[in-house]
Every structure is written in C-alpha cells, then in structure tokens.
Amino acid sequence: MATQKRPVSPIKIILSESEMPRQWYNLAADFRSPMLPPLGPDGKPVTPEMMSAIFPMNLIEQEMSAERWIDIPEEVLSILYRWRPSPLHRAVALEALLDTPARIYYKNESVSPAGSHKPNTAIAQAYYNKVAGIKKLTTETGAGQWGSALSFACSLMGLECKVYMVKVSFEQKPFRKMLMQTWGGSCIASPSDTTNAGRSVLAKDPNCPGSLAIAISEAVEEAVADKTGKTKYALGSVLNHVMLHQTIIGQETKKQLALAGEKKADVIIACAGGGSNLAGLAFPFCKDKIEGAQIDIIAVEPESCPTLTRGPFAYDIGDMSGMTPLLPMYTLGHEFIPDPIHAGGLRYHGMAPLVSKAVADKLIEPRSIGQTECFEAALKFARSEGIIPAPESSHAVAMAMREAVKAREEGKEKVIVFGLSGHGLLDLVGYDKFMSGNISDHEPSPEQLARALDCIRSFPKP
Ligand SMILES: Cc1ncc(COP(=O)(O)O)c(C=O)c1O
C-alpha cells in the first residue's frame, strides 16, 4: 500500500468563488503568426453568415474573435459556481508509490455534475443559444461525457437536447444514455437510420461501430433540416470557442499552484481527443511559454488514434460528409475509423485548429500511449489516490507517471501537473475487461494511415 512519507500541506488547494476567473483566455491573440482560416467548399475563407446555419451569431463572433480576454457572462458564472473553482490536488500517495522526488498535482474536473470538464463549455454554449432564441440543440458524443454535459446544460437553460452517440460507446456505456435521459435529453446510437448521413454509412457497413465524424454529420444534418431556424448544433470540442470556454481550468490552476507555494510548473500534461481539456489546462501556460517560461506541455493521445503524432497538418473536414468547413489541423482523414478503444472521447480523426497550431509552433509536444498502459496506470491511481479516472483521463495519468519516474531517474524535483478531465464511474465495463485480461493494444499500420488520407488529397493544402 502507498503511504505518505512526509506530511504535506496543502494537499487539496481550493480557491474561493470570488477567486474564479471572470474572463476566458484566447491563445489566438498571442501566437507569433496568424491562424489559417477555416475554408468553405469553394476554397475561400468561411464567412459568419455561412456558419449561421448551424451556430448562433454570438458564438460565431467568439469563434472568430482575436481578442485576448473575453468576459464570462454573469449567468454562466452563477452556474459554474456550483462546482467551480475545481480543486487542485497534490498526489502525495502516488508520489510515495512511485518514490519520486517530483511533486505531482492534478486538476480535478471530475467534480462537475456530469463528471468531466465538458460542462464548462456546455453551460456557455446553451446560454448563448438561449439568448439567441434557440429552442433545441443537437450534438454528437463519443464516450457520452459531452452528451451528458450538454443534456445537463440544456435542462438548466430550458432547451431541448438530442444526442447522437457513437454506437460502440452506446453499447459499452449504457449508463451514459440514462444520464442524458435523466437530464431530459434524448440519445440515439450513431450511425442511425434517421438521417441521410447515417443511412449511407449503414448501407456500406451495417455493423459500423461509428465514429465521431459520422455522429457529427448526423447531428448537423438534423439541425440544418429544421427550417424554422430554432434548432442549432453544438460541438463539445475542436472549435475555437470551445477551447476558449475551457481556459478557466488553467487560469485556476496557475492561482492554485501559487497558493501551494510553487514558483512554476515544469511539466503540464493532458489527454487530447479534440483538444478541449488540453487547451483548457495548457493554453494559459502556453502564454507563459510564449513569454519565455521553460515548461514542457504534453498532449497525450491513444496509439490507436494517433492524430498529432502520426497525422499530417492539413485541411480536412470535421465530420464524415462535409457539412462542416475545412479546418487547418492535424488529421488522420475524416474517413479514418479508429479501433473501438474504451477512451471513446479520444477517437477523433482531427484536432482543434488552436491545439494543432500550438503543436506546429512547438508550444505543445504530442505523445501517444497504448490503452493497456493507461488502464494499468489508472488502477495504480485509483488504488493510491482513490479516484477512478475516465479512460480518456487515464492517458494523462499514465504520462504523468512516466514523467515522475523519469524525474526519479534524473534525480530532479520537478513540478508535474496533469488534467484529470473526468471520473470513470460510468466506465467500469472497460475496467472490468482490463482486469479480466480482455483489453489489448492496437496501432494502425502505416498502410492503413496512408489509405485513410486518400479522402483529403483533393483539399487545399495549408
Ligand atoms: C473525460 C474526458 N476527457 C477527455 C476527453 C477528450 O476530449 P477533449 O480532447 O476535447 O478534451 C473526453 C471526450 O469525450 C472526455 O470525456
């Protein structure tokens, strides 16, 4: 059993509500070179009007904003106060277990009602849609964290919510659907036979396990089909405004590290699916890095969906059927269907343009890990610190453990901070499979990756 060697205080760093950040941080304002624009089907930059078919104008303005700081509306703050500021924990038991001189901290986003960081943007997006007079939101979800977060947010804002959930996760995680229904949302498995996009996938492969790209196509199609304009689409990651809404995480973390007496962080780690929890934790530290601070910022992705580590930086669409603009991002090609790993939220073919640019500019370093190492690390974390991490978050746990062991080998007292983006209490089927030896690793072959990129060859090059 891991025992604490020395008394450490504080081990749980809590901010008061009055210390919660009141503005979001926009990294786009601090890049040394400008971001490439999203492109329409004609190869020209998309206009706000083109995006207005699926998003309300107030969110489109945020999506395109170059302002460094954006005020958080009072109504959004008043809801975030229910669980924010979230705690920063010192992982003393894990440090003892690893016998490391590193000080390990984790930012605990699992304390939100939906169990992850996703409500930080769900509340904001539902709020802006409500203000714009929208009555219903459609969305996709991988592991179900985003779908449940949006259902929760819509219930507070009086909006209807319809969620297309990637079929493999729908089957692996039945409790997520119940959670969405409990908050008044409805949830169906994707590919479904209720949209053209879903039907065309099923016609080719009736047993398709689904992908986030397919689920996005279905949700966008339903929003666009409502000719009253009262239904819009909401995305749980990837887009600039989603990254923005998550930056409250890193801003709080910086204040908490200072309270804990830490002068600086040496290593920041977060898992990356579409990039939002990574952006949330890391972007305020990227600002410091641009201003000269020495910090290693690591994005961790699954070996089976190696967007940042093995994909090219290219223009690609965000969904399967081309209903979204072309985004400048690292991508595996929108037709890439990853192995059905348990970290469903990390099975996305692309990466947020803001995160992609931060990686291309060497502010963030990408690495990949196989799911067995992640489950192994998650069990060690659960049996020392107590919290059972979401399979997505276990990628950050595993990388933090690798870094802590490296610090021991180098004899360095590093400050390692990682994002615990969610808990895994509704992901126990995955844990059960791991503990009974039924989880394996999978890496796509170079040929498979090259084939998957065929679908983007005709797109403009960045
Ligand atoms: C707990 C958790 N962490 C991380 C992710 C990955 O998404 P993102 O990269 O946008 O944070 C998800 C996505 O569903 C998630 O549920």
mmCIF file of C-alpha atoms in Angstrom, residues 27-366:
data_model
loop_
_atom_site.group_PDB
_atom_site.id
_atom_site.type_symbol
_atom_site.label_atom_id
_atom_site.label_comp_id
_atom_site.label_asym_id
_atom_site.label_seq_id
_atom_site.Cartn_x
_atom_site.Cartn_y
_atom_site.Cartn_z
ATOM 1 C CA LEU A 27 -4.497 31.930 -27.266
ATOM 2 C CA ALA A 28 -5.088 33.075 -30.878
ATOM 3 C CA ALA A 29 -4.235 36.623 -29.703
ATOM 4 C CA ASP A 30 -0.709 35.570 -28.663
ATOM 5 C CA PHE A 31 0.514 33.299 -31.470
ATOM 6 C CA ARG A 32 3.595 34.721 -33.228
ATOM 7 C CA SER A 33 1.938 34.166 -36.639
ATOM 8 C CA PRO A 34 -1.770 34.287 -37.539
ATOM 9 C CA MET A 35 -4.028 31.233 -37.621
ATOM 10 C CA LEU A 36 -5.069 29.909 -41.034
ATOM 11 C CA PRO A 37 -8.793 30.463 -41.670
ATOM 12 C CA PRO A 38 -11.415 27.708 -41.993
ATOM 13 C CA LEU A 39 -12.373 27.291 -45.675
ATOM 14 C CA GLY A 40 -15.697 26.722 -47.397
ATOM 15 C CA PRO A 41 -16.283 24.190 -50.201
ATOM 16 C CA ASP A 42 -15.125 26.846 -52.737
ATOM 17 C CA GLY A 43 -11.721 27.022 -51.008
ATOM 18 C CA LYS A 44 -12.398 30.568 -49.731
ATOM 19 C CA PRO A 45 -12.459 31.530 -46.013
ATOM 20 C CA VAL A 46 -15.868 30.885 -44.443
ATOM 21 C CA THR A 47 -17.957 33.909 -43.524
ATOM 22 C CA PRO A 48 -20.010 34.304 -40.333
ATOM 23 C CA GLU A 49 -23.164 34.014 -42.491
ATOM 24 C CA MET A 50 -22.057 30.588 -43.741
ATOM 25 C CA MET A 51 -21.646 29.356 -40.164
ATOM 26 C CA SER A 52 -25.007 30.781 -39.078
ATOM 27 C CA ALA A 53 -26.854 27.737 -40.461
ATOM 28 C CA ILE A 54 -25.588 25.733 -37.504
ATOM 29 C CA PHE A 55 -24.424 28.188 -34.796
ATOM 30 C CA PRO A 56 -25.944 31.359 -33.296
ATOM 31 C CA MET A 57 -24.165 34.612 -34.195
ATOM 32 C CA ASN A 58 -22.969 35.334 -30.627
ATOM 33 C CA LEU A 59 -20.942 32.077 -30.642
ATOM 34 C CA ILE A 60 -19.712 32.690 -34.205
ATOM 35 C CA GLU A 61 -18.323 36.042 -33.023
ATOM 36 C CA GLN A 62 -16.386 34.202 -30.296
ATOM 37 C CA GLU A 63 -15.252 31.590 -32.804
ATOM 38 C CA MET A 64 -13.704 34.286 -34.964
ATOM 39 C CA SER A 65 -12.528 36.612 -32.195
ATOM 40 C CA ALA A 66 -8.919 37.767 -31.945
ATOM 41 C CA GLU A 67 -9.497 39.409 -28.522
ATOM 42 C CA ARG A 68 -7.128 38.117 -25.829
ATOM 43 C CA TRP A 69 -9.656 38.191 -22.970
ATOM 44 C CA ILE A 70 -13.431 37.669 -23.242
ATOM 45 C CA ASP A 71 -15.808 38.337 -20.342
ATOM 46 C CA ILE A 72 -17.749 35.378 -18.949
ATOM 47 C CA PRO A 73 -21.450 36.319 -18.670
ATOM 48 C CA GLU A 74 -22.798 36.557 -15.092
ATOM 49 C CA GLU A 75 -25.454 33.888 -15.743
ATOM 50 C CA VAL A 76 -22.752 31.437 -16.861
ATOM 51 C CA LEU A 77 -20.595 32.268 -13.814
ATOM 52 C CA SER A 78 -23.555 31.797 -11.497
ATOM 53 C CA ILE A 79 -23.951 28.198 -12.715
ATOM 54 C CA LEU A 80 -20.212 27.402 -12.828
ATOM 55 C CA TYR A 81 -20.009 28.412 -9.126
ATOM 56 C CA ARG A 82 -21.973 25.255 -8.283
ATOM 57 C CA TRP A 83 -18.782 23.183 -8.693
ATOM 58 C CA ARG A 84 -16.044 25.688 -9.564
ATOM 59 C CA PRO A 85 -13.345 26.578 -8.811
ATOM 60 C CA SER A 86 -12.474 22.888 -9.056
ATOM 61 C CA PRO A 87 -9.845 21.514 -6.632
ATOM 62 C CA LEU A 88 -6.178 21.079 -7.447
ATOM 63 C CA HIS A 89 -4.873 18.037 -5.577
ATOM 64 C CA ARG A 90 -1.322 17.162 -4.621
ATOM 65 C CA ALA A 91 -0.988 13.445 -5.445
ATOM 66 C CA VAL A 92 1.016 12.575 -2.329
ATOM 67 C CA ALA A 93 0.045 8.905 -2.318
ATOM 68 C CA LEU A 94 1.009 8.492 -5.964
ATOM 69 C CA GLU A 95 4.326 10.278 -5.317
ATOM 70 C CA ALA A 96 5.020 7.819 -2.480
ATOM 71 C CA LEU A 97 4.040 4.849 -4.634
ATOM 72 C CA LEU A 98 6.419 5.944 -7.390
ATOM 73 C CA ASP A 99 9.109 7.013 -4.896
ATOM 74 C CA THR A 100 9.644 10.145 -6.973
ATOM 75 C CA PRO A 101 11.171 13.480 -5.968
ATOM 76 C CA ALA A 102 8.636 15.118 -8.327
ATOM 77 C CA ARG A 103 5.670 16.960 -6.861
ATOM 78 C CA ILE A 104 2.615 15.754 -8.773
ATOM 79 C CA TYR A 105 -0.590 17.803 -8.918
ATOM 80 C CA TYR A 106 -3.853 17.044 -10.690
ATOM 81 C CA LYS A 107 -6.645 19.436 -11.591
ATOM 82 C CA ASN A 108 -9.848 17.610 -10.778
ATOM 83 C CA GLU A 109 -12.550 18.316 -13.352
ATOM 84 C CA SER A 110 -14.465 15.186 -12.331
ATOM 85 C CA VAL A 111 -16.345 17.196 -9.676
ATOM 86 C CA SER A 112 -18.824 18.714 -12.163
ATOM 87 C CA PRO A 113 -22.382 17.297 -12.138
ATOM 88 C CA ALA A 114 -21.716 15.412 -15.397
ATOM 89 C CA GLY A 115 -18.352 14.146 -14.130
ATOM 90 C CA SER A 116 -15.950 15.909 -16.516
ATOM 91 C CA HIS A 117 -14.664 19.236 -17.877
ATOM 92 C CA LYS A 118 -17.348 19.263 -20.588
ATOM 93 C CA PRO A 119 -19.962 21.329 -18.663
ATOM 94 C CA ASN A 120 -17.551 24.317 -18.699
ATOM 95 C CA THR A 121 -18.438 24.851 -22.354
ATOM 96 C CA ALA A 122 -21.858 23.138 -22.349
ATOM 97 C CA ILE A 123 -23.219 25.756 -19.944
ATOM 98 C CA ALA A 124 -21.735 28.604 -22.002
ATOM 99 C CA GLN A 125 -22.985 27.213 -25.319
ATOM 100 C CA ALA A 126 -26.501 26.523 -24.010
ATOM 101 C CA TYR A 127 -26.574 30.035 -22.537
ATOM 102 C CA TYR A 128 -25.574 31.774 -25.805
ATOM 103 C CA ASN A 129 -28.104 29.686 -27.763
ATOM 104 C CA LYS A 130 -30.862 30.525 -25.277
ATOM 105 C CA VAL A 131 -30.039 34.243 -25.543
ATOM 106 C CA ALA A 132 -30.243 33.925 -29.355
ATOM 107 C CA GLY A 133 -33.774 32.466 -29.073
ATOM 108 C CA ILE A 134 -32.826 28.874 -29.977
ATOM 109 C CA LYS A 135 -35.111 26.114 -28.633
ATOM 110 C CA LYS A 136 -33.232 22.893 -29.396
ATOM 111 C CA LEU A 137 -29.603 21.731 -29.653
ATOM 112 C CA THR A 138 -28.326 18.656 -31.479
ATOM 113 C CA THR A 139 -24.902 17.166 -30.879
ATOM 114 C CA GLU A 140 -22.647 14.122 -31.129
ATOM 115 C CA THR A 141 -20.950 12.316 -28.269
ATOM 116 C CA GLY A 142 -18.166 9.750 -28.104
ATOM 117 C CA ALA A 143 -17.965 8.217 -24.667
ATOM 118 C CA GLY A 144 -21.092 10.098 -23.581
ATOM 119 C CA GLN A 145 -19.408 12.714 -21.383
ATOM 120 C CA TRP A 146 -20.173 15.565 -23.771
ATOM 121 C CA GLY A 147 -23.735 14.381 -24.480
ATOM 122 C CA SER A 148 -24.495 14.198 -20.781
ATOM 123 C CA ALA A 149 -22.874 17.591 -20.147
ATOM 124 C CA LEU A 150 -24.996 19.212 -22.867
ATOM 125 C CA SER A 151 -28.175 17.483 -21.641
ATOM 126 C CA PHE A 152 -27.416 18.849 -18.158
ATOM 127 C CA ALA A 153 -26.781 22.363 -19.533
ATOM 128 C CA CYS A 154 -29.902 22.317 -21.728
ATOM 129 C CA SER A 155 -32.048 21.260 -18.779
ATOM 130 C CA LEU A 156 -30.848 24.325 -16.823
ATOM 131 C CA MET A 157 -31.393 26.658 -19.799
ATOM 132 C CA GLY A 158 -34.790 25.231 -20.824
ATOM 133 C CA LEU A 159 -33.612 23.848 -24.212
ATOM 134 C CA GLU A 160 -34.406 20.527 -25.866
ATOM 135 C CA CYS A 161 -31.335 18.323 -26.455
ATOM 136 C CA LYS A 162 -30.786 15.483 -28.953
ATOM 137 C CA VAL A 163 -27.567 13.462 -28.844
ATOM 138 C CA TYR A 164 -26.109 11.098 -31.471
ATOM 139 C CA MET A 165 -23.829 8.729 -29.558
ATOM 140 C CA VAL A 166 -21.105 6.720 -31.335
ATOM 141 C CA LYS A 167 -22.505 3.175 -31.476
ATOM 142 C CA VAL A 168 -19.557 1.359 -29.905
ATOM 143 C CA SER A 169 -19.722 3.621 -26.823
ATOM 144 C CA PHE A 170 -23.540 3.497 -26.776
ATOM 145 C CA GLU A 171 -23.189 -0.258 -26.332
ATOM 146 C CA GLN A 172 -20.186 -0.119 -23.949
ATOM 147 C CA LYS A 173 -21.637 2.592 -21.683
ATOM 148 C CA PRO A 174 -25.426 2.224 -21.251
ATOM 149 C CA PHE A 175 -25.489 4.380 -18.116
ATOM 150 C CA ARG A 176 -24.426 7.469 -20.069
ATOM 151 C CA LYS A 177 -27.649 7.281 -22.103
ATOM 152 C CA MET A 178 -29.652 7.042 -18.867
ATOM 153 C CA LEU A 179 -27.809 10.068 -17.519
ATOM 154 C CA MET A 180 -28.736 12.084 -20.617
ATOM 155 C CA GLN A 181 -32.363 10.976 -20.300
ATOM 156 C CA THR A 182 -32.390 11.858 -16.603
ATOM 157 C CA TRP A 183 -31.485 15.424 -17.577
ATOM 158 C CA GLY A 184 -34.270 15.403 -20.186
ATOM 159 C CA GLY A 185 -32.108 14.840 -23.292
ATOM 160 C CA SER A 186 -32.652 12.104 -25.871
ATOM 161 C CA CYS A 187 -29.868 9.857 -27.129
ATOM 162 C CA ILE A 188 -29.659 7.530 -30.131
ATOM 163 C CA ALA A 189 -26.866 5.315 -31.442
ATOM 164 C CA SER A 190 -24.912 6.559 -34.481
ATOM 165 C CA PRO A 191 -24.836 5.587 -37.334
ATOM 166 C CA SER A 192 -28.652 5.672 -37.151
ATOM 167 C CA ASP A 193 -31.297 5.194 -39.819
ATOM 168 C CA THR A 194 -32.874 8.578 -39.053
ATOM 169 C CA THR A 195 -30.523 10.742 -41.189
ATOM 170 C CA ASN A 196 -29.170 10.541 -44.743
ATOM 171 C CA ALA A 197 -25.617 10.541 -43.375
ATOM 172 C CA GLY A 198 -26.338 7.593 -41.047
ATOM 173 C CA ARG A 199 -28.248 5.613 -43.692
ATOM 174 C CA SER A 200 -25.453 5.959 -46.252
ATOM 175 C CA VAL A 201 -22.879 4.611 -43.759
ATOM 176 C CA LEU A 202 -25.166 1.717 -42.774
ATOM 177 C CA ALA A 203 -25.739 0.866 -46.446
ATOM 178 C CA LYS A 204 -21.979 0.310 -46.866
ATOM 179 C CA ASP A 205 -21.366 -1.327 -43.474
ATOM 180 C CA PRO A 206 -24.382 -2.367 -41.357
ATOM 181 C CA ASN A 207 -22.032 -3.260 -38.468
ATOM 182 C CA CYS A 208 -20.097 0.014 -38.488
ATOM 183 C CA PRO A 209 -19.030 0.796 -34.859
ATOM 184 C CA GLY A 210 -19.469 4.504 -35.610
ATOM 185 C CA SER A 211 -17.097 7.422 -35.287
ATOM 186 C CA LEU A 212 -17.325 10.970 -34.009
ATOM 187 C CA ALA A 213 -17.164 12.206 -37.622
ATOM 188 C CA ILE A 214 -20.293 10.215 -38.548
ATOM 189 C CA ALA A 215 -22.160 11.310 -35.406
ATOM 190 C CA ILE A 216 -21.298 14.969 -36.140
ATOM 191 C CA SER A 217 -22.707 14.617 -39.678
ATOM 192 C CA GLU A 218 -25.956 13.233 -38.290
ATOM 193 C CA ALA A 219 -26.326 15.963 -35.641
ATOM 194 C CA VAL A 220 -25.535 18.779 -38.108
ATOM 195 C CA GLU A 221 -27.973 17.325 -40.648
ATOM 196 C CA GLU A 222 -30.786 17.341 -38.081
ATOM 197 C CA ALA A 223 -30.055 20.949 -37.055
ATOM 198 C CA VAL A 224 -29.952 22.196 -40.655
ATOM 199 C CA ALA A 225 -33.172 20.312 -41.502
ATOM 200 C CA ASP A 226 -35.186 22.499 -39.082
ATOM 201 C CA LYS A 227 -36.227 25.318 -41.394
ATOM 202 C CA THR A 228 -37.641 27.412 -38.507
ATOM 203 C CA GLY A 229 -34.006 28.173 -37.528
ATOM 204 C CA LYS A 230 -34.799 27.290 -33.893
ATOM 205 C CA THR A 231 -32.526 24.225 -33.837
ATOM 206 C CA LYS A 232 -28.765 24.645 -33.758
ATOM 207 C CA TYR A 233 -25.834 22.305 -33.401
ATOM 208 C CA ALA A 234 -23.326 22.311 -30.507
ATOM 209 C CA LEU A 235 -19.836 20.801 -30.632
ATOM 210 C CA GLY A 236 -18.086 19.532 -27.491
ATOM 211 C CA SER A 237 -14.513 20.133 -28.659
ATOM 212 C CA VAL A 238 -12.337 21.171 -31.656
ATOM 213 C CA LEU A 239 -13.729 24.678 -32.336
ATOM 214 C CA ASN A 240 -12.086 27.879 -31.067
ATOM 215 C CA HIS A 241 -14.982 28.932 -28.824
ATOM 216 C CA VAL A 242 -14.932 25.541 -27.082
ATOM 217 C CA MET A 243 -11.197 25.845 -26.340
ATOM 218 C CA LEU A 244 -11.874 29.358 -25.055
ATOM 219 C CA HIS A 245 -14.578 28.243 -22.584
ATOM 220 C CA GLN A 246 -12.240 25.646 -21.085
ATOM 221 C CA THR A 247 -9.404 28.073 -20.283
ATOM 222 C CA ILE A 248 -10.936 28.690 -16.896
ATOM 223 C CA ILE A 249 -9.215 25.383 -15.927
ATOM 224 C CA GLY A 250 -5.635 26.544 -16.493
ATOM 225 C CA GLN A 251 -6.235 30.009 -15.075
ATOM 226 C CA GLU A 252 -7.467 28.478 -11.818
ATOM 227 C CA THR A 253 -4.543 26.030 -11.814
ATOM 228 C CA LYS A 254 -1.996 28.852 -12.010
ATOM 229 C CA LYS A 255 -3.542 30.572 -8.989
ATOM 230 C CA GLN A 256 -3.663 27.270 -7.095
ATOM 231 C CA LEU A 257 -0.011 26.424 -7.790
ATOM 232 C CA ALA A 258 0.955 29.851 -6.465
ATOM 233 C CA LEU A 259 -1.131 29.187 -3.333
ATOM 234 C CA ALA A 260 0.672 25.870 -2.894
ATOM 235 C CA GLY A 261 3.961 27.769 -2.933
ATOM 236 C CA GLU A 262 5.097 26.562 -6.361
ATOM 237 C CA LYS A 263 7.009 29.190 -8.325
ATOM 238 C CA LYS A 264 6.414 27.412 -11.639
ATOM 239 C CA ALA A 265 5.201 24.241 -13.285
ATOM 240 C CA ASP A 266 7.819 22.172 -15.142
ATOM 241 C CA VAL A 267 5.508 19.751 -16.929
ATOM 242 C CA ILE A 268 1.840 20.147 -17.923
ATOM 243 C CA ILE A 269 0.033 17.057 -19.208
ATOM 244 C CA ALA A 270 -3.455 16.462 -20.601
ATOM 245 C CA CYS A 271 -5.113 13.895 -22.829
ATOM 246 C CA ALA A 272 -6.210 15.052 -26.271
ATOM 247 C CA GLY A 273 -9.246 13.909 -28.259
ATOM 248 C CA GLY A 274 -10.476 17.050 -29.975
ATOM 249 C CA GLY A 275 -8.217 19.085 -27.692
ATOM 250 C CA SER A 276 -10.537 20.940 -25.295
ATOM 251 C CA ASN A 277 -9.389 19.791 -21.837
ATOM 252 C CA LEU A 278 -5.778 20.092 -23.019
ATOM 253 C CA ALA A 279 -6.446 23.626 -24.285
ATOM 254 C CA GLY A 280 -8.249 24.470 -21.069
ATOM 255 C CA LEU A 281 -5.375 23.439 -18.834
ATOM 256 C CA ALA A 282 -2.469 24.267 -21.129
ATOM 257 C CA PHE A 283 -3.283 27.489 -23.005
ATOM 258 C CA PRO A 284 -2.713 29.836 -20.029
ATOM 259 C CA PHE A 285 0.686 28.089 -19.621
ATOM 260 C CA CYS A 286 1.339 28.400 -23.388
ATOM 261 C CA LYS A 287 1.018 32.164 -22.861
ATOM 262 C CA ASP A 288 3.827 31.970 -20.258
ATOM 263 C CA LYS A 289 5.867 29.823 -22.644
ATOM 264 C CA ILE A 290 5.466 32.374 -25.447
ATOM 265 C CA GLU A 291 6.696 34.978 -22.940
ATOM 266 C CA GLY A 292 9.831 32.916 -22.237
ATOM 267 C CA ALA A 293 8.950 30.390 -19.473
ATOM 268 C CA GLN A 294 10.505 26.903 -19.688
ATOM 269 C CA ILE A 295 7.599 24.462 -19.498
ATOM 270 C CA ASP A 296 7.099 21.070 -21.166
ATOM 271 C CA ILE A 297 3.475 20.835 -22.267
ATOM 272 C CA ILE A 298 2.494 17.334 -23.341
ATOM 273 C CA ALA A 299 -0.611 16.260 -25.281
ATOM 274 C CA VAL A 300 -1.353 12.554 -24.839
ATOM 275 C CA GLU A 301 -3.332 10.640 -27.426
ATOM 276 C CA PRO A 302 -4.092 6.928 -27.897
ATOM 277 C CA GLU A 303 -1.739 4.870 -30.078
ATOM 278 C CA SER A 304 -4.814 3.650 -31.942
ATOM 279 C CA CYS A 305 -5.849 7.196 -32.953
ATOM 280 C CA PRO A 306 -2.502 8.999 -33.366
ATOM 281 C CA THR A 307 -3.707 12.279 -34.883
ATOM 282 C CA LEU A 308 -0.918 14.534 -33.610
ATOM 283 C CA THR A 309 1.904 12.012 -33.572
ATOM 284 C CA ARG A 310 1.344 10.373 -36.972
ATOM 285 C CA GLY A 311 -1.090 12.576 -38.929
ATOM 286 C CA PRO A 312 -0.130 15.430 -41.269
ATOM 287 C CA PHE A 313 -1.067 19.089 -40.691
ATOM 288 C CA ALA A 314 -3.634 19.555 -43.460
ATOM 289 C CA TYR A 315 -7.032 20.949 -44.323
ATOM 290 C CA ASP A 316 -9.785 18.435 -43.557
ATOM 291 C CA ILE A 317 -13.481 18.493 -42.767
ATOM 292 C CA GLY A 318 -14.606 17.949 -39.179
ATOM 293 C CA ASP A 319 -17.305 15.390 -39.987
ATOM 294 C CA MET A 320 -17.799 12.476 -42.364
ATOM 295 C CA SER A 321 -19.994 14.018 -45.038
ATOM 296 C CA GLY A 322 -18.582 17.528 -45.462
ATOM 297 C CA MET A 323 -21.225 19.569 -43.631
ATOM 298 C CA THR A 324 -18.509 21.400 -41.674
ATOM 299 C CA PRO A 325 -15.897 23.812 -43.094
ATOM 300 C CA LEU A 326 -12.364 22.672 -43.938
ATOM 301 C CA LEU A 327 -10.256 23.166 -40.810
ATOM 302 C CA PRO A 328 -6.452 23.569 -40.702
ATOM 303 C CA MET A 329 -5.471 20.778 -38.315
ATOM 304 C CA TYR A 330 -3.541 17.595 -37.726
ATOM 305 C CA THR A 331 -5.734 14.850 -39.116
ATOM 306 C CA LEU A 332 -5.872 11.152 -39.922
ATOM 307 C CA GLY A 333 -8.501 11.801 -42.612
ATOM 308 C CA HIS A 334 -12.216 12.071 -41.863
ATOM 309 C CA GLU A 335 -12.843 8.509 -43.067
ATOM 310 C CA PHE A 336 -10.435 7.030 -40.504
ATOM 311 C CA ILE A 337 -12.352 4.772 -38.114
ATOM 312 C CA PRO A 338 -10.205 4.050 -35.051
ATOM 313 C CA ASP A 339 -10.143 0.796 -33.142
ATOM 314 C CA PRO A 340 -13.056 0.690 -30.647
ATOM 315 C CA ILE A 341 -10.931 1.525 -27.588
ATOM 316 C CA HIS A 342 -12.599 2.400 -24.286
ATOM 317 C CA ALA A 343 -11.460 6.024 -24.333
ATOM 318 C CA GLY A 344 -14.285 6.835 -26.772
ATOM 319 C CA GLY A 345 -13.718 10.577 -26.363
ATOM 320 C CA LEU A 346 -10.228 10.236 -27.871
ATOM 321 C CA ARG A 347 -11.411 8.525 -31.084
ATOM 322 C CA TYR A 348 -11.479 11.666 -33.250
ATOM 323 C CA HIS A 349 -9.717 11.885 -36.626
ATOM 324 C CA GLY A 350 -8.743 15.578 -36.270
ATOM 325 C CA MET A 351 -7.503 18.009 -33.632
ATOM 326 C CA ALA A 352 -8.606 21.530 -32.694
ATOM 327 C CA PRO A 353 -7.016 24.112 -35.039
ATOM 328 C CA LEU A 354 -5.791 26.076 -31.989
ATOM 329 C CA VAL A 355 -4.142 22.992 -30.471
ATOM 330 C CA SER A 356 -2.803 21.989 -33.907
ATOM 331 C CA LYS A 357 -1.170 25.400 -34.309
ATOM 332 C CA ALA A 358 0.284 25.204 -30.777
ATOM 333 C CA VAL A 359 1.793 21.802 -31.701
ATOM 334 C CA ALA A 360 3.088 23.074 -35.073
ATOM 335 C CA ASP A 361 4.631 26.067 -33.253
ATOM 336 C CA LYS A 362 6.313 23.666 -30.756
ATOM 337 C CA LEU A 363 4.455 25.069 -27.746
ATOM 338 C CA ILE A 364 2.919 21.628 -27.129
ATOM 339 C CA GLU A 365 4.621 18.263 -27.652
ATOM 340 C CA PRO A 366 2.424 15.314 -28.673
#
